Every structure is written in C-alpha cells, then in structure tokens.
GROMACS .gro file of C-alpha atoms in nm:
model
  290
    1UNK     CA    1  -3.606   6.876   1.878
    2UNK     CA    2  -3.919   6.957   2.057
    3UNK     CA    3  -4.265   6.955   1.822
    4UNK     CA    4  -4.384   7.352   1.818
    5UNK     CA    5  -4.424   7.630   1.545
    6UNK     CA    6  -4.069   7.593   1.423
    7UNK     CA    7  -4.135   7.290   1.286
    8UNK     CA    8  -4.546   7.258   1.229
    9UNK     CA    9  -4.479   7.342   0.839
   10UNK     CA   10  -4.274   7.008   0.800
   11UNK     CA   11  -4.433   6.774   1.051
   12UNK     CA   12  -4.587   6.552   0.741
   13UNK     CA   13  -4.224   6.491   0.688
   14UNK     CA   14  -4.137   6.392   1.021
   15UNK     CA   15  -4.079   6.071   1.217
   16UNK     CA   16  -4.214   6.023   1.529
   17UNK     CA   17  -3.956   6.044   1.874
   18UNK     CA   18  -4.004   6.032   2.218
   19UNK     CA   19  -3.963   6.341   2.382
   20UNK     CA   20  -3.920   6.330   2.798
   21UNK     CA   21  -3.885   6.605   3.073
   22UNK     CA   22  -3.528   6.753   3.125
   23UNK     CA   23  -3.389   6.644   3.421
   24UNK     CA   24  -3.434   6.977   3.573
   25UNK     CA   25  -3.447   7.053   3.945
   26UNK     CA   26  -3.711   6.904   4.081
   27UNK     CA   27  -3.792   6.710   3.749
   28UNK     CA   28  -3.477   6.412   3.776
   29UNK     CA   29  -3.667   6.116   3.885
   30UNK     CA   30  -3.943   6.168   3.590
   31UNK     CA   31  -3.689   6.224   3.343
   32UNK     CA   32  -3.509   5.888   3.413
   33UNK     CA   33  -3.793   5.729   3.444
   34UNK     CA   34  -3.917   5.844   3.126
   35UNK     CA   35  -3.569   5.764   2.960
   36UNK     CA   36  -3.569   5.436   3.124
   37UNK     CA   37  -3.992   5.373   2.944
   38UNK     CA   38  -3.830   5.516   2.631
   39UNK     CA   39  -3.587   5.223   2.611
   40UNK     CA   40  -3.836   5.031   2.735
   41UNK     CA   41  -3.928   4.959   3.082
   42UNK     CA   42  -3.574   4.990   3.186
   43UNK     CA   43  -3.407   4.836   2.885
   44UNK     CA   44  -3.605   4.433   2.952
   45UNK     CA   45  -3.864   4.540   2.731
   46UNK     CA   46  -3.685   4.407   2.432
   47UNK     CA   47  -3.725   4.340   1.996
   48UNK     CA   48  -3.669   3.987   1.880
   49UNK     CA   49  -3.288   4.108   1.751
   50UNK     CA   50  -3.259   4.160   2.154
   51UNK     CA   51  -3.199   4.528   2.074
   52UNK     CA   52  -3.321   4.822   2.273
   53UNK     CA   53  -3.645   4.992   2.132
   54UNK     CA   54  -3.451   5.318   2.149
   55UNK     CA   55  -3.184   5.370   1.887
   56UNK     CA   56  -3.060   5.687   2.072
   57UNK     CA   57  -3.064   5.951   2.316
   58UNK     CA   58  -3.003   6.304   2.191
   59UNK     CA   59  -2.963   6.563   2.435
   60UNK     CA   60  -2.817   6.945   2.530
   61UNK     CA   61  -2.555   6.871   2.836
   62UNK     CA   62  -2.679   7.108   3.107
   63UNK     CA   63  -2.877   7.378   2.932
   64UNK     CA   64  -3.113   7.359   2.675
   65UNK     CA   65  -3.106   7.663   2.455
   66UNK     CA   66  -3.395   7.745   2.249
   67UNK     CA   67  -3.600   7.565   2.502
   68UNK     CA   68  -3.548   7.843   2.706
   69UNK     CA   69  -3.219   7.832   2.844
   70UNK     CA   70  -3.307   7.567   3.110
   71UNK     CA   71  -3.066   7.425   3.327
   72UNK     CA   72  -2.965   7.118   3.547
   73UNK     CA   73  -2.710   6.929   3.734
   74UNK     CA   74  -2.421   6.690   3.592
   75UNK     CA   75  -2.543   6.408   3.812
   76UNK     CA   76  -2.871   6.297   3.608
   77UNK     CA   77  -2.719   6.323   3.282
   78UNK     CA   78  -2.449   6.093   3.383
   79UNK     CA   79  -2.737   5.867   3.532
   80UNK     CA   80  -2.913   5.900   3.186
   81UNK     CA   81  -2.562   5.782   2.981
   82UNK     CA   82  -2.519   5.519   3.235
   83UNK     CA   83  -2.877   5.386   3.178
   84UNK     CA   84  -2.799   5.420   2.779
   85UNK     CA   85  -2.487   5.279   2.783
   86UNK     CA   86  -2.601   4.938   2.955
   87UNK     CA   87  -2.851   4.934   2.743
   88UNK     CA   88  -2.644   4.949   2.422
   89UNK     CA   89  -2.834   5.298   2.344
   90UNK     CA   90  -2.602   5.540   2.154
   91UNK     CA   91  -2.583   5.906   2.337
   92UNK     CA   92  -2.577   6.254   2.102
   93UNK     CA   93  -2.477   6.550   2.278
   94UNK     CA   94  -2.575   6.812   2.106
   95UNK     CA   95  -2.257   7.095   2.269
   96UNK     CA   96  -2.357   7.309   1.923
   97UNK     CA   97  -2.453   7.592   2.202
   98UNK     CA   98  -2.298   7.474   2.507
   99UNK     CA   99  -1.911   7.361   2.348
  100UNK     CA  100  -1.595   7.537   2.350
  101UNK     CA  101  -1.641   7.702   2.708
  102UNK     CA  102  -1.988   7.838   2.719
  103UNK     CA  103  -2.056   7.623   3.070
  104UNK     CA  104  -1.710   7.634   3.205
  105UNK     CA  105  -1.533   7.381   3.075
  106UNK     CA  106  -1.406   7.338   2.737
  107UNK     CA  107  -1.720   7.079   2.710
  108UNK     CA  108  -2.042   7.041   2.869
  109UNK     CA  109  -1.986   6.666   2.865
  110UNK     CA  110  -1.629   6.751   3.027
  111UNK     CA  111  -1.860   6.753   3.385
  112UNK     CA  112  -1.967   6.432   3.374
  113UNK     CA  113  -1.801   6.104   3.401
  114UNK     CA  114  -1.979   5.924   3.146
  115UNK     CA  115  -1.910   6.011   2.806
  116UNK     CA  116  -2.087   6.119   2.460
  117UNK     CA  117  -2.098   5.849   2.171
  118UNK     CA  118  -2.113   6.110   1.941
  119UNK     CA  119  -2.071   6.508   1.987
  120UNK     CA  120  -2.236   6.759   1.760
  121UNK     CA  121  -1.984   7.067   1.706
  122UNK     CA  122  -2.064   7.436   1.589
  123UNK     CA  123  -2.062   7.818   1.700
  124UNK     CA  124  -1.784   7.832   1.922
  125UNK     CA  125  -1.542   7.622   1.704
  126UNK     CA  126  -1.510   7.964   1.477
  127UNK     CA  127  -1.587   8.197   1.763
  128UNK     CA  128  -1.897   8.280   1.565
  129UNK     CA  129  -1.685   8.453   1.292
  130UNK     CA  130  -1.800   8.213   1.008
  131UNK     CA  131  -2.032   7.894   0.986
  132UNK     CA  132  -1.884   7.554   1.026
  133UNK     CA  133  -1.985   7.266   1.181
  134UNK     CA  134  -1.888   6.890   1.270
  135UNK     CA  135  -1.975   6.596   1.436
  136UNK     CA  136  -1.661   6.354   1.632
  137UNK     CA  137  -1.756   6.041   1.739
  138UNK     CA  138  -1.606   5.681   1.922
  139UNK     CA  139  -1.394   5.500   1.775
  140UNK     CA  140  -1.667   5.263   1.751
  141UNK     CA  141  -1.896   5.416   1.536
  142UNK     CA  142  -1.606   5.530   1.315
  143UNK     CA  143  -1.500   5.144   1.267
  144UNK     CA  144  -1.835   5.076   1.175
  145UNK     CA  145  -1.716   5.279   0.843
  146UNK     CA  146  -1.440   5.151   0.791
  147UNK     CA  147  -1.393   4.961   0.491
  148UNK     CA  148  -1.205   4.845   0.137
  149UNK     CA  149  -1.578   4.866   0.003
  150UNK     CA  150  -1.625   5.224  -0.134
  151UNK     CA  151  -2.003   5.099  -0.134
  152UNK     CA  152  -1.975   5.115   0.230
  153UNK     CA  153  -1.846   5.483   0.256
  154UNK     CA  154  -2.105   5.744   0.447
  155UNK     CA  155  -2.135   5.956   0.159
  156UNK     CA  156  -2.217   6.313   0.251
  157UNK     CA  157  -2.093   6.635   0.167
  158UNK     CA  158  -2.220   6.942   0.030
  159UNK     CA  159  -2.021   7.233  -0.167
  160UNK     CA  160  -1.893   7.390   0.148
  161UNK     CA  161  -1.793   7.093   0.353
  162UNK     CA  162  -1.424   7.179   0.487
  163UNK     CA  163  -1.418   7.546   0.332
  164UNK     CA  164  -1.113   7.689   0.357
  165UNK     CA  165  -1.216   7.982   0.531
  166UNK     CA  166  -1.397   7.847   0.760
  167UNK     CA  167  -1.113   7.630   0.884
  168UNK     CA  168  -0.863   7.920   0.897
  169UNK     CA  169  -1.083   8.046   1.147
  170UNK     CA  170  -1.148   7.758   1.334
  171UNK     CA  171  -0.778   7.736   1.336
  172UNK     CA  172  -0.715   8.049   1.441
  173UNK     CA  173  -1.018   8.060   1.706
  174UNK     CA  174  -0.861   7.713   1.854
  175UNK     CA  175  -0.542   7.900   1.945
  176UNK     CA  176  -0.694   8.098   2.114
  177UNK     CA  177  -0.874   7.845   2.302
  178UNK     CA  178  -0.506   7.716   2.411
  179UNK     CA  179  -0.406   8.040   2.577
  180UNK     CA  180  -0.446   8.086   2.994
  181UNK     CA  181  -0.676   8.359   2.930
  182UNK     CA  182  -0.964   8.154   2.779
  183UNK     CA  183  -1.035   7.963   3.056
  184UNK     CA  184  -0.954   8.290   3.295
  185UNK     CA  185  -1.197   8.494   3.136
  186UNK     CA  186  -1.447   8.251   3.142
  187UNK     CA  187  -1.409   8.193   3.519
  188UNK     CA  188  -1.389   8.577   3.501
  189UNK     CA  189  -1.771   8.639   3.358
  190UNK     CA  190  -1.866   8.332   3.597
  191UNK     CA  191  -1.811   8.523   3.861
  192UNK     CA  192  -1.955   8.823   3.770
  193UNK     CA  193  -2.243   8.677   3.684
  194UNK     CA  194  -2.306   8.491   4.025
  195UNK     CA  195  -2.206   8.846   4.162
  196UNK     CA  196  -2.459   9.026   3.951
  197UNK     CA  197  -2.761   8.741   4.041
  198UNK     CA  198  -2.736   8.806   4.468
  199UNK     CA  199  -2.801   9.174   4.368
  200UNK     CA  200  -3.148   9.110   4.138
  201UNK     CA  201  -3.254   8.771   4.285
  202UNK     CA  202  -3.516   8.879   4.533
  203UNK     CA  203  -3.642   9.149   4.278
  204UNK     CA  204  -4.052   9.065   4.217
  205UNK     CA  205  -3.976   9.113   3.852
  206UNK     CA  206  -3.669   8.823   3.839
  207UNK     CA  207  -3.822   8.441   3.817
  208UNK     CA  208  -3.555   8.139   3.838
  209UNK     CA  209  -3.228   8.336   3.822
  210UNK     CA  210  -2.968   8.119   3.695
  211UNK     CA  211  -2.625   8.070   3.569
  212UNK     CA  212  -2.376   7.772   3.417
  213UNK     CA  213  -2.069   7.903   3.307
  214UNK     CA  214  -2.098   8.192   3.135
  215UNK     CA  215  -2.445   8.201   3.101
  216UNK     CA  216  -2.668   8.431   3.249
  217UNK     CA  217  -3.039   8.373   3.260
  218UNK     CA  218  -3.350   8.444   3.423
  219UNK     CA  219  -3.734   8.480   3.336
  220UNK     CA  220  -3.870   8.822   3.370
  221UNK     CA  221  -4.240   8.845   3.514
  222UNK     CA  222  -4.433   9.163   3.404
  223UNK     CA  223  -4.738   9.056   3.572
  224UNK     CA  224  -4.880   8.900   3.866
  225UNK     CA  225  -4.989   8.609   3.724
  226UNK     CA  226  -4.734   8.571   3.393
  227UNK     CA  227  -4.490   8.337   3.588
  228UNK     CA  228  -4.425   8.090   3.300
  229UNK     CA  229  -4.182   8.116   3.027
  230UNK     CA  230  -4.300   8.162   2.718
  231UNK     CA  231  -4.114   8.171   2.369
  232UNK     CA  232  -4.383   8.432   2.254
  233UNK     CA  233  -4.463   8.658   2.547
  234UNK     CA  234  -4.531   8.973   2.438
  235UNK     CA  235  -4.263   9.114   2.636
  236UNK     CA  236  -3.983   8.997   2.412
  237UNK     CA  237  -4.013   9.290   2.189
  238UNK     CA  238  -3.993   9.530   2.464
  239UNK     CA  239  -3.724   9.363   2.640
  240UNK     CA  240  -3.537   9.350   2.286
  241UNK     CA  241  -3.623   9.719   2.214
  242UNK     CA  242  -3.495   9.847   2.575
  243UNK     CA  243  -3.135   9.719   2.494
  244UNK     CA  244  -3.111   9.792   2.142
  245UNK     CA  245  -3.168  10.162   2.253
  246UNK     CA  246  -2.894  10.136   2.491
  247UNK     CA  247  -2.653   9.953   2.265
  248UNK     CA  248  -2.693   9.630   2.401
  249UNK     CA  249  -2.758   9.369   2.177
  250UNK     CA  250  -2.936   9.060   2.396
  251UNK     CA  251  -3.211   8.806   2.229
  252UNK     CA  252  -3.482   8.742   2.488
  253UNK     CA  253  -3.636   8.345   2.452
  254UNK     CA  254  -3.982   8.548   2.482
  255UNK     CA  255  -3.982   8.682   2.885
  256UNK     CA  256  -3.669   8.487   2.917
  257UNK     CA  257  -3.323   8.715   2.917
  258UNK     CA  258  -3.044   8.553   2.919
  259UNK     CA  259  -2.656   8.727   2.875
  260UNK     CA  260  -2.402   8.497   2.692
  261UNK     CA  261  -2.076   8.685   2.606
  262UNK     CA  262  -1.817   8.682   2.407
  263UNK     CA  263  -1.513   8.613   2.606
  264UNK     CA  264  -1.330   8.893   2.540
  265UNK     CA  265  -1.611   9.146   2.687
  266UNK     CA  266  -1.461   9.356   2.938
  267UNK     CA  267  -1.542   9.383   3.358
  268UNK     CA  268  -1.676   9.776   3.237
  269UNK     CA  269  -1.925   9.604   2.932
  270UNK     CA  270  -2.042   9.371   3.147
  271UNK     CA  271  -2.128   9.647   3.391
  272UNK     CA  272  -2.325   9.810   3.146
  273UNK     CA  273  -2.536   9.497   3.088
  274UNK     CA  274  -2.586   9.458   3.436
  275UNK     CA  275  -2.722   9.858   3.531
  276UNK     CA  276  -2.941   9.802   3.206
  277UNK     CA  277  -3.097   9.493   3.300
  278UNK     CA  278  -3.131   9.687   3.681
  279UNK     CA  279  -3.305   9.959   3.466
  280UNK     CA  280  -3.543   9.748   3.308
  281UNK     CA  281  -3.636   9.600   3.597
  282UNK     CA  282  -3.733   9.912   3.787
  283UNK     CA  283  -3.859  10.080   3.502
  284UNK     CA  284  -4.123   9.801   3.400
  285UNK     CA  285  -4.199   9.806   3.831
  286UNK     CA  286  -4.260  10.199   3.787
  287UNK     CA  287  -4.458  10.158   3.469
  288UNK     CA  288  -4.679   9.838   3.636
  289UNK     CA  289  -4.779  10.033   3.940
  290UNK     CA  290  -5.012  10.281   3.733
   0.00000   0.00000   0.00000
C-alpha cells in the first residue's frame, strides 16, 4: 500500500515497490505508462531468466478505499491485466472493500474482461458480522502447490484460520447473497445515490461527486482554496461530529464523505443521510460567510 503515516513506524522493515498513478480520469495514459516502466519499458526490458522485473501488480478494481475513495473506469484496468498478462506478471485484486456487491456486481473484477490471478477476500464475505478473510486464486498458482512432498506445502495458518463461527456466518451471509433482493437492493441504493448527486453537484461546498455501485462519495471544500483531499483535514472531526449528533454513523477519509450502506438500509434511512449531508452543506455555507 501507499508509503504515509500508517506505515512510517515499520518502514525499516519494508521492501521497496513501485507505486504508479491510478488510472483515474484524466490520469489513464500515465498510469499505463507507468505500469508498462514498472515491468520494464513495456515488458523488453528483461533479467537474464527472461522474466519480467515486476513479480506483480496489486491493485483495488475501481475504487481505492483508504486512498480516498477514488474512482475509475473498467477499461484501463483491463488494459493494465492485459499488459500483465503478456508479460507473464501475476495480477492481485485486492476486492477486500470493493467484493460481494459494493460496486454493483458481485465483483469488481466481474466488469472487466480480463481476469484476477489471485483475489483477496474479506468484509462482505460475513456481511461485516465477524472477521474472516481469504484469498482464491487460478488454478495455476494452486498447481504450483500441489505436491506428494509435504516439504512443498504453503504452510500458514494461525489459531483462527477457518473458525467455526466465522464460517457459519459467511455461510449464512452467502445465502443471502443468492436471493433476488441482493442484487435489487443494490441497484436500489445505486439509484438513489445518482438521484441524490444531481441535487448537491453544483453546490460550492461538493468537489468530485461520485458514485460506483453503492458507493457514495464526494470531497467537501470548506474553503476557497482547500480543494484537495486530504486524509487529515481538519474538517474530518466536524464532519464526523455533525452525524454522530444526528445518528448517523459515516467515517469521513479527512474532507472526503463518502456513504457505503448496508444493503438492507431502507429508501426512508437513506433519506435521512441525504437531508443531513444537505444540512451540512448549508450549515458550513452559513457559518463560512461570517
């Protein structure tokens, strides 16, 4: 993940990556061609084992979360895999935020045509209820395994790998994922929420209004000249504050609010989010004009 405070205390303990631009709008061409210097210059820069400098490409399929809940297009992610794949680069999707219908399909990945080596799994598998995570894979990697030689296992585990409880309520959260109203209320709060954006979107306060699925996001500007993001703007805490005091419980990224319900939140919830994010806006508008 990207290099910041989260991780300063352990950067001695680090390995070095390659970090490049999201392929954000505006921002495709240097991301592939950033992907395409990571590999090295297009995949003919090559080591003496004729292997791509790159072992692999890890990314968040069409929004990246902590980063600020950023979002792009299908197409140069599927450009990206392509340019991987030729290159005999392995491809991690981290879908730890975005899986199990967060961007309107059951997958992230499930909008592009080129597909994941390797999928990292978490969150939504449980519905949130309890912790438990996995990774799938090809068929590929799993092969590469596979064998009578125990020495050759991938040994790893921990005390609570496959608890119990945990995968009674993945179970149980997974059959709910094969009923018609998952994917109706999904397509439900979509809607909604590209309802809810052509009300706020020329409001001076509202920066980069966006939405994938059910996610809801845009960066709040409290002054003039504050139009970047920031993870610690000092409006988080008053943002946070506002909605906690209206029973709303939302988790600004810094100036960045974002709304990313549960499924089963009802058209009259939602509302409420909506005239309390309508509040805000006016009230910090009232408030900046003295």
């Amino acid at each position: 993940s990207g290099r910041g405070v989260f991780t300063k205390a352990f950067e001695p303990f680090l390995f070095e990556v390659e970090h490049i631009t999201p392929p954000v709008p505006g921002k495709e061409k240097v991301a592939i061609q950033q992907l395409k210097d990571a590999i090295g210059k297009g995949g003919r820069k090559r080591t003496m084992h004729h292997q791509p400098r790159a072992a692999c490409f890890i990314f968040e399929p069409l929004v990246l979360g902590a980063g600020g809940m950023l979002m792009y297009k299908p197409q140069p992610l599927d450009e990206m895999i392509s340019i991987c794949r030729k290159n005999n680069v392995l491809t991690i999707a981290d879908e730890v935020m975005t899986g199990f219908g967060r961007t309107g399909k059951l997958f992230a990945t499930g909008h592009l045509r080129n597909h994941p080596d390797i999928i990292c799994l978490s969150k939504g598998i449980t519905g949130g209820f309890l912790p438990l995570g996995l990774t799938a894979c090809t068929e590929s990697i799993f092969q590469a395994f596979g064998s009578d030689d125990r020495s050759k296992t991938f040994f790893h585990g921990h005390s609570y790998t496959a608890n119990p409880l945990a995968c009674a309520a993945a179970d149980a959260s997974l059959d709910l994922i094969e009923k018609k109203k998952f994917m109706a209320d999904i397509r439900r709060i979509h809607a909604r929420h590209l309802a809810f954006i052509k009300k706020i979107e020329r409001h001076p306060r509202v920066q980069n209004p966006r939405v994938t699925g059910t996610i809801f996001a845009f960066d709040f500007q409290t002054t003039a000249n504050s139009r970047q993001s920031s993870y610690f703007h000092p409006a988080r805490n008053l943002i946070y504050d506002f909605f906690i005091e209206r029973g709303i419980l939302l988790r600004p990224l810094g100036n960045t609010i974002y709304v990313m319900p549960p499924y089963c939140i009802t058209n009259e919830e939602l509302k409420a989010v909506y005239e309390a994010i309508r509040e805000l806006l006016e009230k910090v508008a009232l408030v900046s004009h003295h």
